[in-house]
């Protein structure tokens, strides 16, 4: 009886360790994906700032031309 309980205990422990390893693998993949998306977000943010600055320049030129005509 005790051997059966010990065997079941070892089985439960092995299953918990297996699940922990699987979750760790998933978390590493998710962390890598998050890092890649963060890098893309930074590039997109810089592009948006550049586009906003360019839009402001064009608007200023349009305002100057409006005064001329």
mmJSON file of the N, C-alpha and C atoms, coordinates in Angstrom:
{"data_MODEL":{"atom_site":{
"group_PDB":["ATOM","ATOM","ATOM","ATOM","ATOM","ATOM","ATOM","ATOM","ATOM","ATOM","ATOM","ATOM","ATOM","ATOM","ATOM","ATOM","ATOM","ATOM","ATOM","ATOM","ATOM","ATOM","ATOM","ATOM","ATOM","ATOM","ATOM","ATOM","ATOM","ATOM","ATOM","ATOM","ATOM","ATOM","ATOM","ATOM","ATOM","ATOM","ATOM","ATOM","ATOM","ATOM","ATOM","ATOM","ATOM","ATOM","ATOM","ATOM","ATOM","ATOM","ATOM","ATOM","ATOM","ATOM","ATOM","ATOM","ATOM","ATOM","ATOM","ATOM","ATOM","ATOM","ATOM","ATOM","ATOM","ATOM","ATOM","ATOM","ATOM","ATOM","ATOM","ATOM","ATOM","ATOM","ATOM","ATOM","ATOM","ATOM","ATOM","ATOM","ATOM","ATOM","ATOM","ATOM","ATOM","ATOM","ATOM","ATOM","ATOM","ATOM","ATOM","ATOM","ATOM","ATOM","ATOM","ATOM","ATOM","ATOM","ATOM","ATOM","ATOM","ATOM","ATOM","ATOM","ATOM","ATOM","ATOM","ATOM","ATOM","ATOM","ATOM","ATOM","ATOM","ATOM","ATOM","ATOM","ATOM","ATOM","ATOM","ATOM","ATOM","ATOM","ATOM","ATOM","ATOM","ATOM","ATOM","ATOM","ATOM","ATOM","ATOM","ATOM","ATOM","ATOM","ATOM","ATOM","ATOM","ATOM","ATOM","ATOM","ATOM","ATOM","ATOM","ATOM","ATOM","ATOM","ATOM","ATOM","ATOM","ATOM","ATOM","ATOM","ATOM","ATOM","ATOM","ATOM","ATOM","ATOM","ATOM","ATOM","ATOM","ATOM","ATOM","ATOM","ATOM","ATOM","ATOM","ATOM","ATOM","ATOM","ATOM","ATOM","ATOM","ATOM","ATOM","ATOM","ATOM","ATOM","ATOM","ATOM","ATOM","ATOM","ATOM","ATOM","ATOM","ATOM","ATOM","ATOM","ATOM","ATOM","ATOM","ATOM","ATOM","ATOM","ATOM","ATOM","ATOM","ATOM","ATOM","ATOM","ATOM","ATOM","ATOM","ATOM","ATOM","ATOM","ATOM"],
"id":[1,2,3,4,5,6,7,8,9,10,11,12,13,14,15,16,17,18,19,20,21,22,23,24,25,26,27,28,29,30,31,32,33,34,35,36,37,38,39,40,41,42,43,44,45,46,47,48,49,50,51,52,53,54,55,56,57,58,59,60,61,62,63,64,65,66,67,68,69,70,71,72,73,74,75,76,77,78,79,80,81,82,83,84,85,86,87,88,89,90,91,92,93,94,95,96,97,98,99,100,101,102,103,104,105,106,107,108,109,110,111,112,113,114,115,116,117,118,119,120,121,122,123,124,125,126,127,128,129,130,131,132,133,134,135,136,137,138,139,140,141,142,143,144,145,146,147,148,149,150,151,152,153,154,155,156,157,158,159,160,161,162,163,164,165,166,167,168,169,170,171,172,173,174,175,176,177,178,179,180,181,182,183,184,185,186,187,188,189,190,191,192,193,194,195,196,197,198,199,200,201,202,203,204,205,206,207],
"type_symbol":["N","C","C","N","C","C","N","C","C","N","C","C","N","C","C","N","C","C","N","C","C","N","C","C","N","C","C","N","C","C","N","C","C","N","C","C","N","C","C","N","C","C","N","C","C","N","C","C","N","C","C","N","C","C","N","C","C","N","C","C","N","C","C","N","C","C","N","C","C","N","C","C","N","C","C","N","C","C","N","C","C","N","C","C","N","C","C","N","C","C","N","C","C","N","C","C","N","C","C","N","C","C","N","C","C","N","C","C","N","C","C","N","C","C","N","C","C","N","C","C","N","C","C","N","C","C","N","C","C","N","C","C","N","C","C","N","C","C","N","C","C","N","C","C","N","C","C","N","C","C","N","C","C","N","C","C","N","C","C","N","C","C","N","C","C","N","C","C","N","C","C","N","C","C","N","C","C","N","C","C","N","C","C","N","C","C","N","C","C","N","C","C","N","C","C","N","C","C","N","C","C","N","C","C","N","C","C"],
"label_atom_id":["N","CA","C","N","CA","C","N","CA","C","N","CA","C","N","CA","C","N","CA","C","N","CA","C","N","CA","C","N","CA","C","N","CA","C","N","CA","C","N","CA","C","N","CA","C","N","CA","C","N","CA","C","N","CA","C","N","CA","C","N","CA","C","N","CA","C","N","CA","C","N","CA","C","N","CA","C","N","CA","C","N","CA","C","N","CA","C","N","CA","C","N","CA","C","N","CA","C","N","CA","C","N","CA","C","N","CA","C","N","CA","C","N","CA","C","N","CA","C","N","CA","C","N","CA","C","N","CA","C","N","CA","C","N","CA","C","N","CA","C","N","CA","C","N","CA","C","N","CA","C","N","CA","C","N","CA","C","N","CA","C","N","CA","C","N","CA","C","N","CA","C","N","CA","C","N","CA","C","N","CA","C","N","CA","C","N","CA","C","N","CA","C","N","CA","C","N","CA","C","N","CA","C","N","CA","C","N","CA","C","N","CA","C","N","CA","C","N","CA","C","N","CA","C","N","CA","C","N","CA","C","N","CA","C","N","CA","C","N","CA","C"],
"label_alt_id":[null,null,null,null,null,null,null,null,null,null,null,null,null,null,null,null,null,null,null,null,null,null,null,null,null,null,null,null,null,null,null,null,null,null,null,null,null,null,null,null,null,null,null,null,null,null,null,null,null,null,null,null,null,null,null,null,null,null,null,null,null,null,null,null,null,null,null,null,null,null,null,null,null,null,null,null,null,null,null,null,null,null,null,null,null,null,null,null,null,null,null,null,null,null,null,null,null,null,null,null,null,null,null,null,null,null,null,null,null,null,null,null,null,null,null,null,null,null,null,null,null,null,null,null,null,null,null,null,null,null,null,null,null,null,null,null,null,null,null,null,null,null,null,null,null,null,null,null,null,null,null,null,null,null,null,null,null,null,null,null,null,null,null,null,null,null,null,null,null,null,null,null,null,null,null,null,null,null,null,null,null,null,null,null,null,null,null,null,null,null,null,null,null,null,null,null,null,null,null,null,null,null,null,null,null,null,null],
"label_comp_id":["UNK","UNK","UNK","UNK","UNK","UNK","UNK","UNK","UNK","UNK","UNK","UNK","UNK","UNK","UNK","UNK","UNK","UNK","UNK","UNK","UNK","UNK","UNK","UNK","UNK","UNK","UNK","UNK","UNK","UNK","UNK","UNK","UNK","UNK","UNK","UNK","UNK","UNK","UNK","UNK","UNK","UNK","UNK","UNK","UNK","UNK","UNK","UNK","UNK","UNK","UNK","UNK","UNK","UNK","UNK","UNK","UNK","UNK","UNK","UNK","UNK","UNK","UNK","UNK","UNK","UNK","UNK","UNK","UNK","UNK","UNK","UNK","UNK","UNK","UNK","UNK","UNK","UNK","UNK","UNK","UNK","UNK","UNK","UNK","UNK","UNK","UNK","UNK","UNK","UNK","UNK","UNK","UNK","UNK","UNK","UNK","UNK","UNK","UNK","UNK","UNK","UNK","UNK","UNK","UNK","UNK","UNK","UNK","UNK","UNK","UNK","UNK","UNK","UNK","UNK","UNK","UNK","UNK","UNK","UNK","UNK","UNK","UNK","UNK","UNK","UNK","UNK","UNK","UNK","UNK","UNK","UNK","UNK","UNK","UNK","UNK","UNK","UNK","UNK","UNK","UNK","UNK","UNK","UNK","UNK","UNK","UNK","UNK","UNK","UNK","UNK","UNK","UNK","UNK","UNK","UNK","UNK","UNK","UNK","UNK","UNK","UNK","UNK","UNK","UNK","UNK","UNK","UNK","UNK","UNK","UNK","UNK","UNK","UNK","UNK","UNK","UNK","UNK","UNK","UNK","UNK","UNK","UNK","UNK","UNK","UNK","UNK","UNK","UNK","UNK","UNK","UNK","UNK","UNK","UNK","UNK","UNK","UNK","UNK","UNK","UNK","UNK","UNK","UNK","UNK","UNK","UNK"],
"label_asym_id":["A","A","A","A","A","A","A","A","A","A","A","A","A","A","A","A","A","A","A","A","A","A","A","A","A","A","A","A","A","A","A","A","A","A","A","A","A","A","A","A","A","A","A","A","A","A","A","A","A","A","A","A","A","A","A","A","A","A","A","A","A","A","A","A","A","A","A","A","A","A","A","A","A","A","A","A","A","A","A","A","A","A","A","A","A","A","A","A","A","A","A","A","A","A","A","A","A","A","A","A","A","A","A","A","A","A","A","A","A","A","A","A","A","A","A","A","A","A","A","A","A","A","A","A","A","A","A","A","A","A","A","A","A","A","A","A","A","A","A","A","A","A","A","A","A","A","A","A","A","A","A","A","A","A","A","A","A","A","A","A","A","A","A","A","A","A","A","A","A","A","A","A","A","A","A","A","A","A","A","A","A","A","A","A","A","A","A","A","A","A","A","A","A","A","A","A","A","A","A","A","A","A","A","A","A","A","A"],
"label_entity_id":["1","1","1","1","1","1","1","1","1","1","1","1","1","1","1","1","1","1","1","1","1","1","1","1","1","1","1","1","1","1","1","1","1","1","1","1","1","1","1","1","1","1","1","1","1","1","1","1","1","1","1","1","1","1","1","1","1","1","1","1","1","1","1","1","1","1","1","1","1","1","1","1","1","1","1","1","1","1","1","1","1","1","1","1","1","1","1","1","1","1","1","1","1","1","1","1","1","1","1","1","1","1","1","1","1","1","1","1","1","1","1","1","1","1","1","1","1","1","1","1","1","1","1","1","1","1","1","1","1","1","1","1","1","1","1","1","1","1","1","1","1","1","1","1","1","1","1","1","1","1","1","1","1","1","1","1","1","1","1","1","1","1","1","1","1","1","1","1","1","1","1","1","1","1","1","1","1","1","1","1","1","1","1","1","1","1","1","1","1","1","1","1","1","1","1","1","1","1","1","1","1","1","1","1","1","1","1"],
"label_seq_id":[1,1,1,2,2,2,3,3,3,4,4,4,5,5,5,6,6,6,7,7,7,8,8,8,9,9,9,10,10,10,11,11,11,12,12,12,13,13,13,14,14,14,15,15,15,16,16,16,17,17,17,18,18,18,19,19,19,20,20,20,21,21,21,22,22,22,23,23,23,24,24,24,25,25,25,26,26,26,27,27,27,28,28,28,29,29,29,30,30,30,31,31,31,32,32,32,33,33,33,34,34,34,35,35,35,36,36,36,37,37,37,38,38,38,39,39,39,40,40,40,41,41,41,42,42,42,43,43,43,44,44,44,45,45,45,46,46,46,47,47,47,48,48,48,49,49,49,50,50,50,51,51,51,52,52,52,53,53,53,54,54,54,55,55,55,56,56,56,57,57,57,58,58,58,59,59,59,60,60,60,61,61,61,62,62,62,63,63,63,64,64,64,65,65,65,66,66,66,67,67,67,68,68,68,69,69,69],
"pdbx_PDB_ins_code":[null,null,null,null,null,null,null,null,null,null,null,null,null,null,null,null,null,null,null,null,null,null,null,null,null,null,null,null,null,null,null,null,null,null,null,null,null,null,null,null,null,null,null,null,null,null,null,null,null,null,null,null,null,null,null,null,null,null,null,null,null,null,null,null,null,null,null,null,null,null,null,null,null,null,null,null,null,null,null,null,null,null,null,null,null,null,null,null,null,null,null,null,null,null,null,null,null,null,null,null,null,null,null,null,null,null,null,null,null,null,null,null,null,null,null,null,null,null,null,null,null,null,null,null,null,null,null,null,null,null,null,null,null,null,null,null,null,null,null,null,null,null,null,null,null,null,null,null,null,null,null,null,null,null,null,null,null,null,null,null,null,null,null,null,null,null,null,null,null,null,null,null,null,null,null,null,null,null,null,null,null,null,null,null,null,null,null,null,null,null,null,null,null,null,null,null,null,null,null,null,null,null,null,null,null,null,null],
"Cartn_x":[0.824,0.0,0.873,1.913,2.782,3.568,3.943,4.67,3.795,2.526,1.593,1.46,1.35,1.236,2.509,3.662,4.933,5.046,4.625,4.687,3.762,2.581,1.656,2.216,2.847,3.468,4.563,5.405,6.461,5.874,4.783,4.119,3.571,2.945,2.404,3.534,4.627,5.773,6.332,6.448,6.975,6.056,4.748,3.806,3.888,4.058,4.213,5.487,6.573,7.837,7.691,7.023,6.804,5.983,4.936,4.097,4.878,5.715,6.527,7.499,8.1,9.019,8.279,7.086,6.301,5.908,5.485,5.115,6.325,7.484,8.703,9.072,8.913,9.211,8.274,6.996,6.022,6.344,6.722,7.02,8.252,9.232,10.415,10.059,9.196,8.757,7.97,7.088,6.285,7.172,8.184,9.097,9.871,10.295,11.008,10.085,8.851,7.88,7.624,7.496,7.261,8.438,9.644,10.824,10.852,10.517,10.501,9.426,8.257,7.18,7.524,8.222,8.636,9.617,10.507,11.454,10.722,9.751,8.965,8.148,7.635,6.864,7.743,8.982,9.9,10.191,10.385,10.636,9.407,8.227,6.993,6.775,7.126,6.981,7.892,9.127,10.061,9.554,9.014,8.476,7.29,6.467,5.314,5.758,6.776,7.287,7.879,8.607,9.188,8.087,7.059,5.962,5.218,5.064,4.41,5.234,6.532,7.411,7.343,7.35,7.256,5.912,4.856,3.536,3.505,4.16,4.218,4.993,6.073,6.846,6.013,5.299,4.47,3.348,2.77,1.712,2.258,3.48,4.089,4.336,4.802,5.0,3.674,2.642,1.313,0.815,1.073,0.654,1.386,2.677,3.446,2.937,2.655,2.109,0.725,-0.05,-1.383,-1.283,-0.294,-0.094,0.338,1.092,1.588,0.458,-0.378,-1.462,-2.657],
"Cartn_y":[-1.186,0.0,1.257,1.242,2.41,2.596,1.483,1.578,2.185,1.85,2.423,3.927,4.344,5.774,6.514,5.915,6.526,6.619,5.585,5.582,6.66,6.771,7.821,9.21,9.348,10.624,10.998,10.026,10.284,10.623,9.963,10.245,11.672,12.073,13.433,14.457,14.207,15.12,15.207,14.074,14.065,14.844,14.703,15.445,16.949,17.345,18.763,19.327,18.577,19.025,19.129,18.169,18.193,19.417,19.694,20.859,22.161,22.222,23.411,23.652,22.603,22.741,23.216,22.683,23.097,24.569,24.988,26.397,27.318,26.846,27.641,27.832,26.775,26.862,27.859,27.812,28.739,30.169,30.362,31.717,32.292,31.455,31.94,32.385,31.626,31.992,33.298,33.427,34.649,35.853,35.663,36.755,37.201,36.263,36.598,37.367,36.903,37.586,38.998,39.145,40.464,41.397,40.885,41.708,42.146,41.237,41.592,42.638,42.465,43.434,44.788,44.778,46.04,46.778,46.048,46.673,47.255,46.51,47.021,48.236,48.227,49.368,50.609,50.432,51.566,52.152,51.283,51.754,52.491,51.931,52.57,53.912,54.004,55.264,56.34,55.952,56.897,57.344,56.42,56.762,57.708,57.479,58.349,59.75,59.842,61.154,61.89,61.163,61.765,62.253,61.429,61.807,63.03,63.108,64.26,65.526,65.414,66.567,67.008,66.05,66.382,67.036,66.547,67.144,68.581,68.842,70.202,71.112,70.604,71.395,71.725,70.734,70.952,71.939,71.824,72.754,74.177,74.32,75.652,76.218,75.398,75.855,76.246,75.471,75.79,77.113,77.352,78.618,79.802,79.634,80.7,80.943,79.851,80.017,80.656,80.357,80.938,82.451,82.884,84.325,84.982,84.271,84.829,84.984,83.96,83.997,84.549],
"Cartn_z":[0.0,0.0,0.0,0.862,0.926,-0.37,-0.995,-2.257,-3.344,-3.32,-4.287,-4.08,-2.842,-2.532,-2.936,-2.658,-3.05,-4.567,-5.264,-6.73,-7.296,-6.741,-7.193,-6.899,-5.752,-5.406,-6.394,-6.744,-7.726,-9.087,-9.45,-10.716,-10.74,-9.651,-9.563,-9.649,-8.97,-9.003,-10.421,-11.081,-12.453,-13.382,-13.196,-14.033,-13.783,-12.524,-12.218,-12.843,-12.775,-13.375,-14.886,-15.494,-16.942,-17.347,-16.589,-16.881,-16.698,-15.661,-15.424,-16.575,-17.089,-18.226,-19.467,-19.686,-20.851,-20.741,-19.566,-19.363,-19.484,-19.041,-19.159,-20.628,-21.429,-22.848,-23.531,-23.182,-23.754,-23.345,-22.094,-21.628,-22.321,-22.629,-23.344,-24.757,-25.421,-26.765,-26.715,-25.738,-25.603,-25.285,-24.469,-24.142,-25.378,-26.196,-27.429,-28.374,-28.496,-29.351,-28.839,-27.537,-26.951,-27.219,-27.132,-27.4,-28.86,-29.76,-31.181,-31.469,-30.873,-31.085,-30.477,-29.353,-28.738,-29.65,-30.285,-31.208,-32.411,-32.937,-34.065,-33.654,-32.429,-31.938,-31.823,-31.409,-31.3,-32.677,-33.66,-35.026,-35.556,-35.302,-35.767,-35.082,-33.799,-33.064,-33.656,-33.97,-34.587,-35.957,-36.734,-38.047,-37.917,-36.916,-36.694,-36.296,-35.457,-35.059,-36.253,-37.096,-38.291,-39.233,-39.411,-40.303,-39.753,-38.451,-37.837,-38.052,-37.912,-38.143,-39.596,-40.506,-41.927,-42.246,-41.626,-41.84,-41.345,-40.223,-39.697,-40.65,-41.234,-42.193,-43.425,-43.932,-45.113,-44.791,-43.6,-43.202,-43.099,-42.601,-42.511,-43.909,-44.825,-46.2,-46.844,-46.574,-47.123,-46.566,-45.316,-44.707,-45.345,-45.603,-46.257,-47.671,-48.411,-49.762,-49.733,-48.716,-48.592,-48.411,-47.662,-47.464,-48.766,-49.572,-50.822,-51.853,-51.939,-52.912,-52.237],
"occupancy":[1.0,1.0,1.0,1.0,1.0,1.0,1.0,1.0,1.0,1.0,1.0,1.0,1.0,1.0,1.0,1.0,1.0,1.0,1.0,1.0,1.0,1.0,1.0,1.0,1.0,1.0,1.0,1.0,1.0,1.0,1.0,1.0,1.0,1.0,1.0,1.0,1.0,1.0,1.0,1.0,1.0,1.0,1.0,1.0,1.0,1.0,1.0,1.0,1.0,1.0,1.0,1.0,1.0,1.0,1.0,1.0,1.0,1.0,1.0,1.0,1.0,1.0,1.0,1.0,1.0,1.0,1.0,1.0,1.0,1.0,1.0,1.0,1.0,1.0,1.0,1.0,1.0,1.0,1.0,1.0,1.0,1.0,1.0,1.0,1.0,1.0,1.0,1.0,1.0,1.0,1.0,1.0,1.0,1.0,1.0,1.0,1.0,1.0,1.0,1.0,1.0,1.0,1.0,1.0,1.0,1.0,1.0,1.0,1.0,1.0,1.0,1.0,1.0,1.0,1.0,1.0,1.0,1.0,1.0,1.0,1.0,1.0,1.0,1.0,1.0,1.0,1.0,1.0,1.0,1.0,1.0,1.0,1.0,1.0,1.0,1.0,1.0,1.0,1.0,1.0,1.0,1.0,1.0,1.0,1.0,1.0,1.0,1.0,1.0,1.0,1.0,1.0,1.0,1.0,1.0,1.0,1.0,1.0,1.0,1.0,1.0,1.0,1.0,1.0,1.0,1.0,1.0,1.0,1.0,1.0,1.0,1.0,1.0,1.0,1.0,1.0,1.0,1.0,1.0,1.0,1.0,1.0,1.0,1.0,1.0,1.0,1.0,1.0,1.0,1.0,1.0,1.0,1.0,1.0,1.0,1.0,1.0,1.0,1.0,1.0,1.0,1.0,1.0,1.0,1.0,1.0,1.0],
"B_iso_or_equiv":[0.0,0.0,0.0,0.0,0.0,0.0,0.0,0.0,0.0,0.0,0.0,0.0,0.0,0.0,0.0,0.0,0.0,0.0,0.0,0.0,0.0,0.0,0.0,0.0,0.0,0.0,0.0,0.0,0.0,0.0,0.0,0.0,0.0,0.0,0.0,0.0,0.0,0.0,0.0,0.0,0.0,0.0,0.0,0.0,0.0,0.0,0.0,0.0,0.0,0.0,0.0,0.0,0.0,0.0,0.0,0.0,0.0,0.0,0.0,0.0,0.0,0.0,0.0,0.0,0.0,0.0,0.0,0.0,0.0,0.0,0.0,0.0,0.0,0.0,0.0,0.0,0.0,0.0,0.0,0.0,0.0,0.0,0.0,0.0,0.0,0.0,0.0,0.0,0.0,0.0,0.0,0.0,0.0,0.0,0.0,0.0,0.0,0.0,0.0,0.0,0.0,0.0,0.0,0.0,0.0,0.0,0.0,0.0,0.0,0.0,0.0,0.0,0.0,0.0,0.0,0.0,0.0,0.0,0.0,0.0,0.0,0.0,0.0,0.0,0.0,0.0,0.0,0.0,0.0,0.0,0.0,0.0,0.0,0.0,0.0,0.0,0.0,0.0,0.0,0.0,0.0,0.0,0.0,0.0,0.0,0.0,0.0,0.0,0.0,0.0,0.0,0.0,0.0,0.0,0.0,0.0,0.0,0.0,0.0,0.0,0.0,0.0,0.0,0.0,0.0,0.0,0.0,0.0,0.0,0.0,0.0,0.0,0.0,0.0,0.0,0.0,0.0,0.0,0.0,0.0,0.0,0.0,0.0,0.0,0.0,0.0,0.0,0.0,0.0,0.0,0.0,0.0,0.0,0.0,0.0,0.0,0.0,0.0,0.0,0.0,0.0,0.0,0.0,0.0,0.0,0.0,0.0],
"pdbx_formal_charge":[null,null,null,null,null,null,null,null,null,null,null,null,null,null,null,null,null,null,null,null,null,null,null,null,null,null,null,null,null,null,null,null,null,null,null,null,null,null,null,null,null,null,null,null,null,null,null,null,null,null,null,null,null,null,null,null,null,null,null,null,null,null,null,null,null,null,null,null,null,null,null,null,null,null,null,null,null,null,null,null,null,null,null,null,null,null,null,null,null,null,null,null,null,null,null,null,null,null,null,null,null,null,null,null,null,null,null,null,null,null,null,null,null,null,null,null,null,null,null,null,null,null,null,null,null,null,null,null,null,null,null,null,null,null,null,null,null,null,null,null,null,null,null,null,null,null,null,null,null,null,null,null,null,null,null,null,null,null,null,null,null,null,null,null,null,null,null,null,null,null,null,null,null,null,null,null,null,null,null,null,null,null,null,null,null,null,null,null,null,null,null,null,null,null,null,null,null,null,null,null,null,null,null,null,null,null,null],
"auth_seq_id":[1,1,1,2,2,2,3,3,3,4,4,4,5,5,5,6,6,6,7,7,7,8,8,8,9,9,9,10,10,10,11,11,11,12,12,12,13,13,13,14,14,14,15,15,15,16,16,16,17,17,17,18,18,18,19,19,19,20,20,20,21,21,21,22,22,22,23,23,23,24,24,24,25,25,25,26,26,26,27,27,27,28,28,28,29,29,29,30,30,30,31,31,31,32,32,32,33,33,33,34,34,34,35,35,35,36,36,36,37,37,37,38,38,38,39,39,39,40,40,40,41,41,41,42,42,42,43,43,43,44,44,44,45,45,45,46,46,46,47,47,47,48,48,48,49,49,49,50,50,50,51,51,51,52,52,52,53,53,53,54,54,54,55,55,55,56,56,56,57,57,57,58,58,58,59,59,59,60,60,60,61,61,61,62,62,62,63,63,63,64,64,64,65,65,65,66,66,66,67,67,67,68,68,68,69,69,69],
"auth_comp_id":["UNK","UNK","UNK","UNK","UNK","UNK","UNK","UNK","UNK","UNK","UNK","UNK","UNK","UNK","UNK","UNK","UNK","UNK","UNK","UNK","UNK","UNK","UNK","UNK","UNK","UNK","UNK","UNK","UNK","UNK","UNK","UNK","UNK","UNK","UNK","UNK","UNK","UNK","UNK","UNK","UNK","UNK","UNK","UNK","UNK","UNK","UNK","UNK","UNK","UNK","UNK","UNK","UNK","UNK","UNK","UNK","UNK","UNK","UNK","UNK","UNK","UNK","UNK","UNK","UNK","UNK","UNK","UNK","UNK","UNK","UNK","UNK","UNK","UNK","UNK","UNK","UNK","UNK","UNK","UNK","UNK","UNK","UNK","UNK","UNK","UNK","UNK","UNK","UNK","UNK","UNK","UNK","UNK","UNK","UNK","UNK","UNK","UNK","UNK","UNK","UNK","UNK","UNK","UNK","UNK","UNK","UNK","UNK","UNK","UNK","UNK","UNK","UNK","UNK","UNK","UNK","UNK","UNK","UNK","UNK","UNK","UNK","UNK","UNK","UNK","UNK","UNK","UNK","UNK","UNK","UNK","UNK","UNK","UNK","UNK","UNK","UNK","UNK","UNK","UNK","UNK","UNK","UNK","UNK","UNK","UNK","UNK","UNK","UNK","UNK","UNK","UNK","UNK","UNK","UNK","UNK","UNK","UNK","UNK","UNK","UNK","UNK","UNK","UNK","UNK","UNK","UNK","UNK","UNK","UNK","UNK","UNK","UNK","UNK","UNK","UNK","UNK","UNK","UNK","UNK","UNK","UNK","UNK","UNK","UNK","UNK","UNK","UNK","UNK","UNK","UNK","UNK","UNK","UNK","UNK","UNK","UNK","UNK","UNK","UNK","UNK","UNK","UNK","UNK","UNK","UNK","UNK"],
"auth_asym_id":["A","A","A","A","A","A","A","A","A","A","A","A","A","A","A","A","A","A","A","A","A","A","A","A","A","A","A","A","A","A","A","A","A","A","A","A","A","A","A","A","A","A","A","A","A","A","A","A","A","A","A","A","A","A","A","A","A","A","A","A","A","A","A","A","A","A","A","A","A","A","A","A","A","A","A","A","A","A","A","A","A","A","A","A","A","A","A","A","A","A","A","A","A","A","A","A","A","A","A","A","A","A","A","A","A","A","A","A","A","A","A","A","A","A","A","A","A","A","A","A","A","A","A","A","A","A","A","A","A","A","A","A","A","A","A","A","A","A","A","A","A","A","A","A","A","A","A","A","A","A","A","A","A","A","A","A","A","A","A","A","A","A","A","A","A","A","A","A","A","A","A","A","A","A","A","A","A","A","A","A","A","A","A","A","A","A","A","A","A","A","A","A","A","A","A","A","A","A","A","A","A","A","A","A","A","A","A"],
"auth_atom_id":["N","CA","C","N","CA","C","N","CA","C","N","CA","C","N","CA","C","N","CA","C","N","CA","C","N","CA","C","N","CA","C","N","CA","C","N","CA","C","N","CA","C","N","CA","C","N","CA","C","N","CA","C","N","CA","C","N","CA","C","N","CA","C","N","CA","C","N","CA","C","N","CA","C","N","CA","C","N","CA","C","N","CA","C","N","CA","C","N","CA","C","N","CA","C","N","CA","C","N","CA","C","N","CA","C","N","CA","C","N","CA","C","N","CA","C","N","CA","C","N","CA","C","N","CA","C","N","CA","C","N","CA","C","N","CA","C","N","CA","C","N","CA","C","N","CA","C","N","CA","C","N","CA","C","N","CA","C","N","CA","C","N","CA","C","N","CA","C","N","CA","C","N","CA","C","N","CA","C","N","CA","C","N","CA","C","N","CA","C","N","CA","C","N","CA","C","N","CA","C","N","CA","C","N","CA","C","N","CA","C","N","CA","C","N","CA","C","N","CA","C","N","CA","C","N","CA","C","N","CA","C","N","CA","C","N","CA","C","N","CA","C"],
"pdbx_PDB_model_num":[1,1,1,1,1,1,1,1,1,1,1,1,1,1,1,1,1,1,1,1,1,1,1,1,1,1,1,1,1,1,1,1,1,1,1,1,1,1,1,1,1,1,1,1,1,1,1,1,1,1,1,1,1,1,1,1,1,1,1,1,1,1,1,1,1,1,1,1,1,1,1,1,1,1,1,1,1,1,1,1,1,1,1,1,1,1,1,1,1,1,1,1,1,1,1,1,1,1,1,1,1,1,1,1,1,1,1,1,1,1,1,1,1,1,1,1,1,1,1,1,1,1,1,1,1,1,1,1,1,1,1,1,1,1,1,1,1,1,1,1,1,1,1,1,1,1,1,1,1,1,1,1,1,1,1,1,1,1,1,1,1,1,1,1,1,1,1,1,1,1,1,1,1,1,1,1,1,1,1,1,1,1,1,1,1,1,1,1,1,1,1,1,1,1,1,1,1,1,1,1,1,1,1,1,1,1,1]
}}}
